Amino acid sequence: MKQDESALISRPRLSRRLFVKGLAAGGVLSAMPRLLSANTNDTRLGSAPVLSGKVITLVIAETPVNFTGVTRMATTINGSIPAPTLRLREGDEVTIRVINRLSVSTSIHWHGIILPYQMDGVPGISFRGIAPGETFEYRFTLKQSGTYWYHSHTGFQEMTGMYGALIVEPLEGESIQADQDHVIQLSDWTDESPMSAFSKLKVQSDVYNFNQPVVGDFLRDASTIGLKGAFEKRKMWNQMRMNPTDLADLSATTFTYLMNGMTPAGNWSGLFNKGERVRLRFINGSSNSFYDVRIPGLSLSVVQADGQNVKPVSVDEFRFGPGETYDVIVEPEGDAYTIFAQSMDRSGYASGTLSVRPGLVAPVPELDSVEWLTMTDMMGAMDHGTMKGMDQSNMKGMDHSAMKGMDHSTMKGMDHSTMKGMQTNPLEVPSQTARHASTEYGPSVDMRVDTPRTNLDDPGIGLRNNGRRVLTQADLRSIHGVLDDDRVPTREIELHLTGNMERYSWSIDGLEFGKSTPVSMRQGERIRIILQNDTMMTHPMHLHGMWSDLESAEGELLVRRHTLSVQPAQRVSFLTTPHDVGRWAWHCHLLFHMDAGMFREVVVS
């Protein structure tokens, strides 16, 4: 994003605690207008305006914000963060005019909405972008209902404020009954130039990781597993040249985590009356942050995932990545509850309050302690305790293909497509043999997993055995009628999520986007997609223009999504039916991963 440095005004450095929590008045600049040399309009925060109807106008411009004591220019839509909440109606044809008042090109992508590819808003794929001073007219018919969102698909503009909620009301009336309805959009903000942060990661990929092992961790290990065990544990990670706390590229060291554009100190509040059913539409609109969400004292009934109704699941907590949405129902009886969303790396949190009147607060939980990645996160389903040659102190690197006895291409009984008597059509169940592309054997890949796990009931690192009931992918079931295509797929496409942390390089099958060729699909065909994560990080993969029908390892269709998070060393599969011809994007929704190359074009013909 081009930014006018002359308009930036620095203030004294703040303490880390204040940086994590932000300013109570974060972004409300009217109290200090004299600080602004380029004050066009104050940025509205915490209460996004609601727009509805069949014709809507959105204006993109730069407006100032101040979350941490430092004034920065944000990229905003109609001058607010989040952008206006659009409440539209299923079945309507809508016209949305987007006016670009920036000095650079821009775009808006309607995340999760099924529409003609020319309206999808991905520059270089579906259109050329919206030039400075230009107005682009999006026009499409809404074929679905539920909770969605929209954001820029140009450069790092999403990271600087361009995101908003999109609610599509059902044509036949709402089946989820609630007395109150609140949108809760989470995001992350950095005072740094996004390009500067990205450049730092390219030089040193752990520059924002302040949870790295220290002497205290070693002493703790020595007290529990002995001095020799502690040394061997360190030796193993050093030999792999990997970091056990590498959970997020960016942390609260640079991020301030926001709830509806408010810092934790700003305390966004949603109101209710005791005994009411309250619907909370959680949207992860952050650029690079996974959140673990809970409301202490309340059970969360998950009723919708990615805009699609699911059989209600009662949980205490859920994790979701950028791009994902969850709708939950709560029934509070007390006066105030904290909505607590801690970052996956436990470096900070976003928070707000549900209360019976404005101004109330409830206790804010302490951050959970940091957990290290386990060997399961690194190697998947491998039985580490019984496998010969798995002395971790002797491991060199993470090239499992080089490990003796681990050539799965020769293992019998692993490829279901060759198993006799198990099914009449080998494509009834997803194959489970890792098939690495030849392009994975290059400098862009520092890890390959030969024994991926397919366990969808794993909540992920930091959430296992924490004493709370945590939502997993295995818990989600679409209600009857959502999954409308039960055909057996005609073919499988297997892609591996790859990277090299030392180089901060991200790719698919070892190829960055610029070196790749499009994935081809035929209109109307039923296809199985297998995504295998060969990296240490979780990737929220978003396929534009079509649904992703998640299935179990046994081929049972579970739930319809538009964004699927794939954990380290995990292999997931889903079915899809491309209904619309065109050029579509498919990428990791961690913004820096996408920009670095974890991106593919899909051509439906």
Coordinates of C-alpha atoms in Angstrom, one line a residue:
M1 CA 0.0 0.0 0.0
K2 CA 1.3 3.4 -0.8
Q3 CA 1.4 5.5 2.3
D4 CA 2.2 9.2 2.8
E5 CA 5.0 9.1 5.3
S6 CA 4.6 12.8 5.9
A7 CA 1.2 12.2 7.3
L8 CA 2.5 9.8 9.9
I9 CA 3.1 11.1 13.3
S10 CA 5.0 9.1 15.9
R11 CA 4.4 9.3 19.6
P12 CA 6.5 8.0 22.5
R13 CA 7.1 4.3 22.6
L14 CA 4.4 2.5 24.7
S15 CA 4.8 -0.4 27.1
R16 CA 4.3 -3.9 25.7
R17 CA 1.2 -4.3 27.9
L18 CA -0.4 -1.2 26.5
F19 CA 0.6 -2.2 23.0
V20 CA -1.2 -5.5 23.4
K21 CA -4.3 -3.9 24.8
G22 CA -4.3 -0.8 22.7
L23 CA -5.7 2.5 23.7
A24 CA -9.1 2.9 25.3
A25 CA -9.8 5.6 22.7
G26 CA -8.2 3.7 19.9
G27 CA -8.9 5.4 16.6
V28 CA -11.1 8.2 18.0
L29 CA -9.1 11.0 16.7
S30 CA -11.4 13.9 17.2
A31 CA -9.8 14.5 20.6
M32 CA -6.4 15.2 19.0
P33 CA -7.0 16.7 15.5
R34 CA -4.0 18.9 15.8
L35 CA -1.8 15.8 15.4
L36 CA -2.9 15.2 11.9
S37 CA -1.3 16.9 9.0
A38 CA -3.5 15.0 6.5
N39 CA -6.7 14.8 8.4
T40 CA -9.4 14.1 5.8
N41 CA -12.0 12.5 8.0
D42 CA -11.9 10.7 11.3
T43 CA -12.3 7.0 11.0
R44 CA -15.4 5.5 12.5
L45 CA -14.7 2.4 14.7
G46 CA -16.6 -0.1 16.8
S47 CA -20.0 0.5 15.1
A48 CA -19.9 -0.2 11.4
P49 CA -22.9 1.5 9.6
V50 CA -25.4 -0.9 8.2
L51 CA -26.3 -0.7 4.5
S52 CA -29.1 -2.6 2.8
G53 CA -31.1 -2.6 -0.4
K54 CA -30.4 -3.6 -4.0
V55 CA -28.1 -0.6 -4.9
I56 CA -25.2 0.3 -2.6
T57 CA -22.2 2.7 -3.0
L58 CA -18.9 2.1 -1.3
V59 CA -16.1 4.7 -1.3
I60 CA -12.5 3.6 -0.7
A61 CA -10.1 6.1 0.7
E62 CA -7.4 6.7 3.3
T63 CA -8.4 7.9 6.7
P64 CA -6.4 8.2 9.9
V65 CA -6.5 5.9 12.9
N66 CA -4.7 5.6 16.2
F67 CA -4.8 2.3 18.1
T68 CA -1.6 2.5 20.0
G69 CA -0.6 6.1 20.4
V70 CA 0.8 6.3 16.9
T71 CA -1.3 7.9 14.2
R72 CA -1.4 6.0 10.9
M73 CA -3.3 6.1 7.7
A74 CA -5.7 3.2 7.2
T75 CA -7.4 2.1 4.0
T76 CA -11.1 2.3 4.7
I77 CA -14.5 1.8 3.0
N78 CA -16.9 4.6 3.7
G79 CA -14.5 5.8 6.4
S80 CA -15.1 3.1 8.9
I81 CA -13.2 0.1 10.3
P82 CA -14.7 -2.4 9.9
A83 CA -16.3 -1.4 6.6
P84 CA -20.1 -1.0 6.5
T85 CA -22.1 -4.2 7.3
L86 CA -24.0 -5.1 4.2
R87 CA -27.4 -6.7 4.9
L88 CA -28.7 -8.1 1.7
R89 CA -31.5 -10.6 0.8
E90 CA -31.2 -14.0 -0.8
G91 CA -32.6 -14.0 -4.4
D92 CA -32.0 -10.3 -5.0
E93 CA -29.8 -9.0 -7.8
V94 CA -27.6 -6.3 -6.2
T95 CA -25.6 -3.6 -7.7
I96 CA -22.6 -2.4 -5.6
R97 CA -20.7 0.6 -7.0
V98 CA -17.2 0.9 -5.7
I99 CA -15.5 4.3 -6.0
N100 CA -11.7 4.3 -5.7
R101 CA -10.3 7.5 -4.2
L102 CA -6.9 6.0 -3.5
S103 CA -3.8 6.9 -5.5
V104 CA -3.4 3.2 -6.2
S105 CA -5.5 0.4 -7.7
T106 CA -7.9 -1.5 -5.4
S107 CA -10.6 -4.2 -5.4
I108 CA -13.3 -5.9 -3.3
H109 CA -13.7 -9.7 -3.1
W110 CA -17.1 -11.0 -1.8
H111 CA -15.7 -13.8 0.3
G112 CA -17.7 -17.1 0.1
I113 CA -20.3 -15.7 -2.3
I114 CA -21.2 -17.8 -5.3
L115 CA -21.2 -15.4 -8.3
P116 CA -20.0 -15.0 -11.9
Y117 CA -16.2 -14.9 -11.9
Q118 CA -16.1 -11.4 -13.4
M119 CA -17.6 -10.2 -10.2
D120 CA -15.3 -12.1 -7.9
G121 CA -12.9 -9.1 -7.5
V122 CA -9.4 -10.7 -7.8
P123 CA -7.1 -8.5 -9.9
G124 CA -5.2 -10.4 -12.5
I125 CA -7.6 -13.4 -12.3
S126 CA -11.1 -12.2 -12.6
F127 CA -10.7 -8.6 -13.6
R128 CA -8.0 -5.9 -13.9
G129 CA -8.8 -4.1 -10.6
I130 CA -10.2 -0.7 -10.0
A131 CA -7.9 2.1 -11.0
P132 CA -7.5 5.4 -9.1
G133 CA -10.5 7.6 -9.7
E134 CA -12.4 4.8 -11.3
T135 CA -15.8 3.4 -10.3
F136 CA -16.5 -0.3 -10.8
E137 CA -19.9 -1.8 -10.7
Y138 CA -20.4 -5.2 -9.2
R139 CA -23.7 -6.9 -10.1
F140 CA -24.7 -10.4 -9.1
T141 CA -27.7 -12.4 -7.8
L142 CA -27.4 -13.8 -4.3
K143 CA -28.0 -17.5 -4.4
Q144 CA -27.3 -18.2 -0.7
S145 CA -27.9 -16.9 2.8
G146 CA -25.8 -16.7 5.9
T147 CA -22.8 -14.8 7.4
Y148 CA -20.1 -13.8 5.0
W149 CA -17.7 -10.9 4.6
Y150 CA -15.8 -8.8 2.0
H151 CA -12.3 -7.4 1.7
S152 CA -9.7 -6.0 -0.6
H153 CA -7.8 -8.5 -2.8
T154 CA -5.2 -6.0 -3.7
G155 CA -1.8 -5.9 -2.1
F156 CA -1.9 -5.6 1.7
Q157 CA -5.0 -3.3 1.8
E158 CA -7.0 -5.8 3.8
M159 CA -4.3 -5.6 6.5
T160 CA -4.8 -1.8 6.7
G161 CA -8.5 -1.8 7.2
M162 CA -10.4 -2.9 4.1
Y163 CA -12.8 -5.6 5.4
G164 CA -16.5 -5.7 6.4
A165 CA -19.4 -8.0 7.2
L166 CA -21.8 -9.3 4.6
I167 CA -25.1 -10.8 5.9
V168 CA -27.5 -12.4 3.5
E169 CA -30.9 -12.9 4.9
P170 CA -32.7 -16.1 3.9
L171 CA -35.5 -15.8 1.3
E172 CA -37.8 -18.1 3.2
G173 CA -37.2 -16.4 6.5
E174 CA -34.7 -17.1 9.3
S175 CA -34.6 -20.6 10.7
I176 CA -32.2 -19.7 13.5
Q177 CA -34.2 -17.9 16.0
A178 CA -32.6 -15.2 18.1
D179 CA -33.7 -12.1 20.1
Q180 CA -30.4 -10.2 19.5
D181 CA -28.0 -10.4 16.6
H182 CA -24.5 -9.1 16.8
V183 CA -21.7 -9.2 14.2
I184 CA -18.3 -9.7 15.8
Q185 CA -15.5 -9.2 13.3
L186 CA -12.0 -9.9 14.5
S187 CA -8.9 -8.4 12.8
D188 CA -5.3 -7.5 13.4
W189 CA -3.6 -4.1 13.0
T190 CA 0.1 -3.2 12.8
D191 CA 1.5 0.3 12.9
E192 CA 4.3 -0.9 10.6
S193 CA 4.0 -0.7 6.9
P194 CA 2.9 -4.2 5.9
M195 CA 5.6 -4.3 3.2
S196 CA 8.2 -3.6 5.9
A197 CA 6.9 -6.4 8.1
F198 CA 6.9 -8.8 5.1
S199 CA 10.4 -7.8 4.3
K200 CA 11.6 -8.4 7.8
L201 CA 10.1 -11.9 7.7
K202 CA 12.0 -12.6 4.4
V203 CA 15.2 -11.7 6.2
Q204 CA 14.5 -13.5 9.5
S205 CA 11.4 -15.6 9.6
D206 CA 11.1 -15.7 13.4
V207 CA 11.7 -12.0 14.0
Y208 CA 8.3 -11.5 15.6
N209 CA 8.4 -14.7 17.7
F210 CA 9.1 -13.8 21.3
N211 CA 8.0 -17.2 22.6
Q212 CA 11.2 -19.0 21.6
P213 CA 12.7 -21.5 24.0
V214 CA 14.8 -19.9 26.8
V215 CA 16.9 -21.2 29.7
G216 CA 13.8 -21.4 31.9
D217 CA 12.2 -23.8 29.4
F218 CA 15.3 -26.0 29.5
L219 CA 15.4 -26.1 33.3
R220 CA 11.7 -27.0 33.3
D221 CA 12.3 -29.9 30.8
A222 CA 15.2 -31.1 32.9
S223 CA 13.1 -31.3 36.0
T224 CA 10.4 -33.3 34.2
I225 CA 12.3 -35.5 31.7
G226 CA 15.8 -35.4 33.1
L227 CA 18.9 -33.6 32.0
K228 CA 19.7 -36.0 29.2
G229 CA 16.1 -35.9 27.9
A230 CA 16.2 -32.1 27.9
F231 CA 19.5 -32.0 25.9
E232 CA 18.1 -34.5 23.4
K233 CA 14.9 -32.5 23.0
R234 CA 16.9 -29.4 22.2
K235 CA 19.3 -31.3 19.9
M236 CA 16.4 -32.7 17.9
W237 CA 14.9 -29.3 17.2
N238 CA 18.3 -27.9 16.4
Q239 CA 19.1 -30.7 14.0
M240 CA 15.8 -30.1 12.2
R241 CA 16.6 -26.4 12.1
M242 CA 13.0 -25.7 13.2
N243 CA 11.4 -23.9 16.0
P244 CA 8.8 -25.6 18.3
T245 CA 7.0 -22.3 18.9
D246 CA 6.6 -21.3 15.3
L247 CA 2.9 -21.0 15.4
A248 CA 2.4 -17.6 13.8
D249 CA 4.5 -15.4 11.6
L250 CA 3.4 -12.2 13.3
S251 CA 2.6 -11.7 16.9
A252 CA 1.4 -9.0 19.4
T253 CA 5.0 -7.7 19.1
T254 CA 3.6 -5.8 16.1
F255 CA -0.1 -6.6 16.1
T256 CA -2.9 -5.0 18.0
Y257 CA -5.8 -7.4 17.9
L258 CA -9.2 -5.8 17.2
M259 CA -12.8 -6.7 17.8
N260 CA -15.1 -4.7 15.5
G261 CA -12.3 -2.2 15.1
M262 CA -11.8 -1.7 18.8
T263 CA -8.8 -2.5 20.9
P264 CA -9.3 -4.6 24.1
A265 CA -9.0 -1.4 26.1
G266 CA -11.6 0.1 23.9
N267 CA -14.0 -2.7 25.0
W268 CA -16.5 -3.2 22.2
S269 CA -19.9 -4.0 23.8
G270 CA -22.9 -5.9 22.6
L271 CA -26.2 -5.6 24.6
F272 CA -28.8 -8.2 25.6
N273 CA -31.6 -8.6 28.0
K274 CA -31.4 -11.5 30.5
G275 CA -32.9 -14.7 29.2
E276 CA -32.6 -13.7 25.5
R277 CA -31.1 -15.9 22.8
V278 CA -28.2 -14.0 21.4
R279 CA -26.8 -14.8 17.9
L280 CA -23.1 -13.9 17.5
R281 CA -21.8 -13.9 14.0
F282 CA -18.0 -14.3 14.4
I283 CA -16.0 -13.4 11.3
N284 CA -12.2 -13.7 11.2
G285 CA -11.3 -10.8 9.0
S286 CA -7.7 -10.7 10.2
S287 CA -4.8 -10.8 7.8
N288 CA -2.6 -13.3 9.5
S289 CA -4.1 -14.3 12.9
F290 CA -5.9 -17.5 14.1
Y291 CA -8.0 -16.8 17.1
D292 CA -9.3 -19.1 19.9
V293 CA -12.6 -17.8 21.0
R294 CA -14.6 -18.4 24.2
I295 CA -16.9 -16.5 26.5
P296 CA -16.2 -17.6 30.1
G297 CA -19.5 -18.6 31.8
L298 CA -21.4 -19.3 28.6
S299 CA -21.8 -22.4 26.5
L300 CA -21.5 -21.7 22.7
S301 CA -24.0 -23.4 20.4
V302 CA -22.4 -23.4 17.0
V303 CA -25.3 -23.2 14.4
Q304 CA -23.5 -22.1 11.3
A305 CA -20.1 -22.4 9.7
D306 CA -19.0 -20.3 6.7
G307 CA -22.6 -19.2 6.2
Q308 CA -24.1 -22.7 6.0
N309 CA -26.4 -24.0 8.7
V310 CA -25.0 -26.9 10.8
K311 CA -26.5 -29.2 13.4
P312 CA -26.1 -27.3 16.6
V313 CA -22.9 -28.2 18.5
S314 CA -22.4 -27.1 22.1
V315 CA -18.8 -26.2 22.9
D316 CA -16.8 -23.9 25.2
E317 CA -14.3 -22.7 22.6
F318 CA -13.5 -22.7 18.9
R319 CA -10.5 -21.9 16.8
F320 CA -10.9 -20.2 13.5
G321 CA -8.5 -18.8 10.9
P322 CA -8.6 -15.8 8.6
G323 CA -11.6 -16.2 6.2
E324 CA -13.7 -18.5 8.3
T325 CA -17.0 -17.6 10.0
Y326 CA -18.9 -19.2 12.8
D327 CA -22.4 -18.3 14.1
V328 CA -23.1 -19.2 17.7
I329 CA -26.1 -18.9 20.0
V330 CA -25.7 -18.0 23.6
E331 CA -28.3 -17.5 26.4
P332 CA -26.7 -15.3 29.0
E333 CA -28.4 -14.9 32.4
G334 CA -25.8 -12.7 34.2
D335 CA -25.0 -9.0 33.7
A336 CA -21.7 -9.1 31.8
Y337 CA -19.5 -11.6 30.0
T338 CA -16.1 -11.2 28.3
I339 CA -15.8 -12.3 24.7
F340 CA -12.2 -13.5 24.7
A341 CA -10.3 -14.2 21.5
Q342 CA -6.6 -15.1 22.1
S343 CA -4.2 -15.4 19.3
M344 CA -3.0 -18.9 18.5
D345 CA 0.5 -18.1 19.5
R346 CA -0.7 -16.7 22.9
S347 CA 1.0 -13.4 22.4
G348 CA -2.2 -11.2 22.7
Y349 CA -5.9 -11.1 22.4
A350 CA -8.9 -9.3 21.2
S351 CA -11.8 -8.8 23.6
G352 CA -15.1 -7.2 24.2
T353 CA -18.1 -7.5 26.4
L354 CA -21.7 -8.8 26.3
S355 CA -23.7 -6.9 28.8
V356 CA -27.2 -5.8 29.9
R357 CA -26.1 -2.2 29.6
P358 CA -23.2 -0.1 28.3
G359 CA -20.1 0.3 30.4
L360 CA -20.1 -3.0 32.2
V361 CA -17.1 -5.2 32.2
A362 CA -16.4 -8.8 33.3
P363 CA -13.0 -10.4 34.3
V364 CA -10.7 -10.9 31.3
P365 CA -8.9 -14.3 31.4
E366 CA -5.2 -14.7 31.4
L367 CA -3.6 -15.8 28.2
D368 CA -3.1 -19.6 28.1
S369 CA 0.5 -20.7 28.3
V370 CA 2.5 -21.4 25.1
E371 CA 2.6 -25.0 24.0
W372 CA 5.3 -26.5 21.7
L373 CA 4.6 -28.2 18.5
T374 CA 4.6 -32.0 19.0
M375 CA 6.1 -34.7 16.8
T376 CA 2.5 -35.4 15.7
D377 CA 2.4 -31.9 14.3
M378 CA 5.7 -32.6 12.5
M379 CA 5.2 -36.1 11.2
G380 CA 1.5 -36.8 11.3
A381 CA 0.3 -40.3 12.0
M382 CA 3.6 -42.0 12.4
D383 CA 3.8 -44.2 15.5
H384 CA 6.8 -42.6 17.0
G385 CA 7.0 -44.9 20.0
T386 CA 7.3 -48.1 18.1
M387 CA 8.9 -47.3 14.8
K388 CA 12.4 -48.6 14.3
G389 CA 15.0 -46.0 13.6
M390 CA 13.0 -43.2 15.2
D391 CA 15.6 -42.1 17.7
Q392 CA 14.9 -38.4 17.4
S393 CA 18.5 -37.6 18.4
N394 CA 19.6 -39.2 15.1
M395 CA 17.2 -37.3 12.9
K396 CA 18.6 -35.1 10.2
G397 CA 16.3 -32.6 8.6
M398 CA 12.7 -33.4 7.9
D399 CA 13.1 -35.2 4.6
H400 CA 11.1 -38.3 5.5
S401 CA 11.4 -39.6 2.0
A402 CA 15.0 -40.2 2.8
M403 CA 14.2 -42.3 5.9
K404 CA 14.9 -46.0 5.6
G405 CA 11.8 -48.0 5.4
M406 CA 9.5 -45.0 4.9
D407 CA 8.9 -45.2 1.2
H408 CA 5.2 -45.3 1.3
S409 CA 4.9 -45.6 -2.4
T410 CA 5.9 -49.2 -2.0
M411 CA 3.7 -49.9 1.1
K412 CA 0.9 -52.2 0.4
G413 CA -2.5 -51.6 2.0
M414 CA -2.1 -47.8 2.2
D415 CA -3.6 -46.9 -1.2
H416 CA -7.3 -47.6 -0.9
S417 CA -7.6 -47.4 -4.7
T418 CA -5.7 -50.7 -4.9
M419 CA -7.5 -52.5 -2.1
K420 CA -9.7 -55.2 -3.2
G421 CA -13.0 -56.0 -1.6
M422 CA -13.2 -52.7 0.3
Q423 CA -15.4 -50.9 -2.2
T424 CA -16.4 -51.2 -5.8
N425 CA -15.2 -47.8 -6.8
P426 CA -11.8 -46.8 -5.4
L427 CA -12.9 -43.1 -5.6
E428 CA -15.6 -43.7 -3.0
V429 CA -13.0 -43.0 -0.3
P430 CA -10.1 -40.6 -0.4
S431 CA -6.6 -42.1 -1.0
Q432 CA -4.3 -41.8 1.9
T433 CA -0.9 -42.4 0.3
A434 CA 1.2 -39.2 0.2
R435 CA 2.2 -38.5 -3.3
H436 CA 4.9 -35.8 -3.5
A437 CA 5.2 -34.0 -6.7
S438 CA 8.7 -33.8 -8.2
T439 CA 8.6 -30.1 -7.8
E440 CA 8.6 -30.5 -4.0
Y441 CA 12.2 -31.6 -4.1
G442 CA 13.7 -28.2 -4.3
P443 CA 14.9 -25.2 -2.3
S444 CA 11.4 -23.9 -1.7
V445 CA 10.5 -26.9 0.5
D446 CA 12.2 -27.8 3.8
M447 CA 9.8 -30.4 5.0
R448 CA 7.8 -33.3 3.5
V449 CA 5.4 -35.5 5.4
D450 CA 5.0 -39.1 4.3
T451 CA 2.6 -40.3 7.0
P452 CA 0.0 -37.5 7.2
R453 CA -2.7 -37.7 9.8
T454 CA -6.4 -37.5 8.7
N455 CA -7.8 -36.9 12.2
L456 CA -10.4 -34.2 11.9
D457 CA -11.2 -34.5 15.7
D458 CA -8.0 -32.7 16.7
P459 CA -8.6 -29.1 17.8
G460 CA -4.9 -28.3 17.2
I461 CA -1.9 -27.2 19.2
G462 CA -2.7 -25.3 22.4
L463 CA -6.3 -26.6 22.6
R464 CA -5.7 -30.3 23.3
N465 CA -6.7 -31.4 26.8
N466 CA -7.1 -27.8 28.1
G467 CA -10.2 -28.8 30.1
R468 CA -12.6 -27.1 27.8
R469 CA -14.9 -28.6 25.1
V470 CA -13.3 -27.3 21.9
L471 CA -15.0 -27.5 18.5
T472 CA -13.3 -29.7 15.8
Q473 CA -14.0 -30.2 12.2
A474 CA -15.3 -33.7 13.0
D475 CA -18.1 -32.1 15.1
L476 CA -19.6 -30.2 12.2
R477 CA -22.5 -31.7 10.2
S478 CA -24.4 -29.7 7.6
I479 CA -28.2 -29.9 8.1
H480 CA -30.3 -31.8 5.6
G481 CA -30.3 -30.3 2.2
V482 CA -27.1 -28.2 2.4
L483 CA -24.9 -30.9 0.8
D484 CA -26.9 -31.3 -2.5
D485 CA -24.5 -33.5 -4.6
D486 CA -23.9 -37.0 -3.5
R487 CA -22.1 -38.2 -6.7
V488 CA -18.9 -40.2 -6.3
P489 CA -16.1 -38.1 -7.7
T490 CA -14.7 -38.9 -11.0
R491 CA -11.1 -38.0 -10.1
E492 CA -8.8 -36.8 -7.4
I493 CA -6.6 -33.7 -7.4
E494 CA -3.8 -33.9 -4.7
L495 CA -1.9 -30.8 -3.8
H496 CA 0.6 -30.3 -1.0
L497 CA 1.0 -27.1 1.0
T498 CA 4.7 -26.4 1.2
G499 CA 7.2 -23.9 2.3
N500 CA 10.7 -23.1 3.5
M501 CA 10.7 -21.2 6.8
E502 CA 14.3 -20.1 6.6
R503 CA 13.6 -18.5 3.3
Y504 CA 10.0 -17.5 4.3
S505 CA 8.9 -19.1 1.1
W506 CA 5.4 -20.4 0.7
S507 CA 4.1 -22.5 -2.2
I508 CA 1.9 -25.3 -3.4
D509 CA 3.7 -28.5 -4.5
G510 CA 6.9 -26.6 -4.1
L511 CA 6.0 -24.0 -6.7
E512 CA 5.2 -20.4 -5.9
F513 CA 2.3 -18.9 -7.8
G514 CA 4.5 -17.3 -10.4
K515 CA 6.0 -20.6 -11.4
S516 CA 2.7 -22.6 -11.4
T517 CA 0.2 -23.5 -14.0
P518 CA -3.6 -23.3 -13.4
V519 CA -5.6 -26.2 -12.0
S520 CA -8.1 -27.3 -14.6
M521 CA -11.7 -28.4 -13.9
R522 CA -14.7 -29.1 -16.0
Q523 CA -18.0 -27.4 -15.4
G524 CA -20.3 -29.7 -13.5
E525 CA -17.9 -32.5 -12.7
R526 CA -17.6 -33.9 -9.2
I527 CA -14.0 -33.7 -8.0
R528 CA -12.2 -34.7 -4.9
I529 CA -9.5 -32.3 -3.7
I530 CA -6.9 -33.6 -1.3
L531 CA -4.8 -31.0 0.6
Q532 CA -1.8 -32.2 2.5
N533 CA 0.1 -29.9 4.7
D534 CA 3.8 -30.5 4.6
T535 CA 4.6 -27.5 6.7
M536 CA 4.7 -26.6 10.5
M537 CA 2.0 -24.0 10.2
T538 CA -1.8 -24.2 9.9
H539 CA -3.1 -22.8 6.6
P540 CA -6.7 -21.6 6.0
M541 CA -7.3 -22.5 2.3
H542 CA -10.0 -20.6 0.5
L543 CA -11.3 -21.8 -2.9
H544 CA -13.2 -19.1 -4.8
G545 CA -16.3 -19.7 -6.8
M546 CA -17.4 -23.1 -5.5
W547 CA -18.1 -24.9 -2.3
S548 CA -15.7 -27.2 -0.4
D549 CA -17.7 -30.2 0.9
L550 CA -15.4 -31.6 3.6
E551 CA -15.4 -35.4 4.0
S552 CA -14.1 -37.8 6.5
A553 CA -11.2 -40.2 5.9
E554 CA -13.9 -42.8 5.2
G555 CA -15.5 -40.7 2.5
E556 CA -18.5 -39.5 4.6
L557 CA -19.6 -36.0 3.6
L558 CA -19.6 -33.8 6.7
V559 CA -20.0 -30.1 6.1
R560 CA -20.0 -27.5 3.4
R561 CA -17.3 -24.8 3.8
H562 CA -15.6 -22.1 1.7
T563 CA -12.5 -22.0 3.8
L564 CA -10.8 -25.1 5.3
S565 CA -7.9 -24.9 7.8
V566 CA -5.4 -27.6 7.4
Q567 CA -3.2 -28.3 10.4
P568 CA 0.5 -29.2 10.2
A569 CA 1.1 -32.8 8.9
Q570 CA -2.6 -33.1 8.2
R571 CA -4.3 -34.4 5.1
V572 CA -7.9 -33.4 4.4
S573 CA -10.1 -34.0 1.5
F574 CA -13.2 -32.4 0.1
L575 CA -15.5 -32.7 -2.9
T576 CA -16.4 -29.8 -5.1
T577 CA -18.6 -29.2 -8.1
P578 CA -17.6 -26.2 -10.2
H579 CA -20.9 -24.8 -11.5
D580 CA -19.6 -21.6 -13.0
V581 CA -17.1 -21.3 -15.9
G582 CA -14.3 -18.9 -15.4
R583 CA -11.0 -18.1 -13.7
W584 CA -10.9 -18.5 -10.0
A585 CA -8.4 -18.0 -7.2
W586 CA -7.4 -20.6 -4.6
H587 CA -5.0 -19.6 -1.8
C588 CA -4.0 -19.6 1.8
H589 CA -5.8 -16.8 3.6
L590 CA -2.8 -15.9 5.6
L591 CA -2.1 -12.7 3.6
F592 CA 1.7 -13.0 3.6
H593 CA 1.6 -16.7 2.7
M594 CA -0.7 -15.8 -0.3
D595 CA 1.5 -13.0 -1.4
A596 CA 4.7 -15.2 -1.0
G597 CA 3.2 -17.8 -3.4
M598 CA 0.7 -20.2 -1.7
F599 CA -1.8 -19.4 -4.5
R600 CA -3.2 -21.2 -7.5
E601 CA -5.4 -20.2 -10.3
V602 CA -8.3 -22.5 -11.1
V603 CA -9.7 -22.6 -14.6
V604 CA -13.2 -24.0 -15.1
S605 CA -14.1 -24.7 -18.7

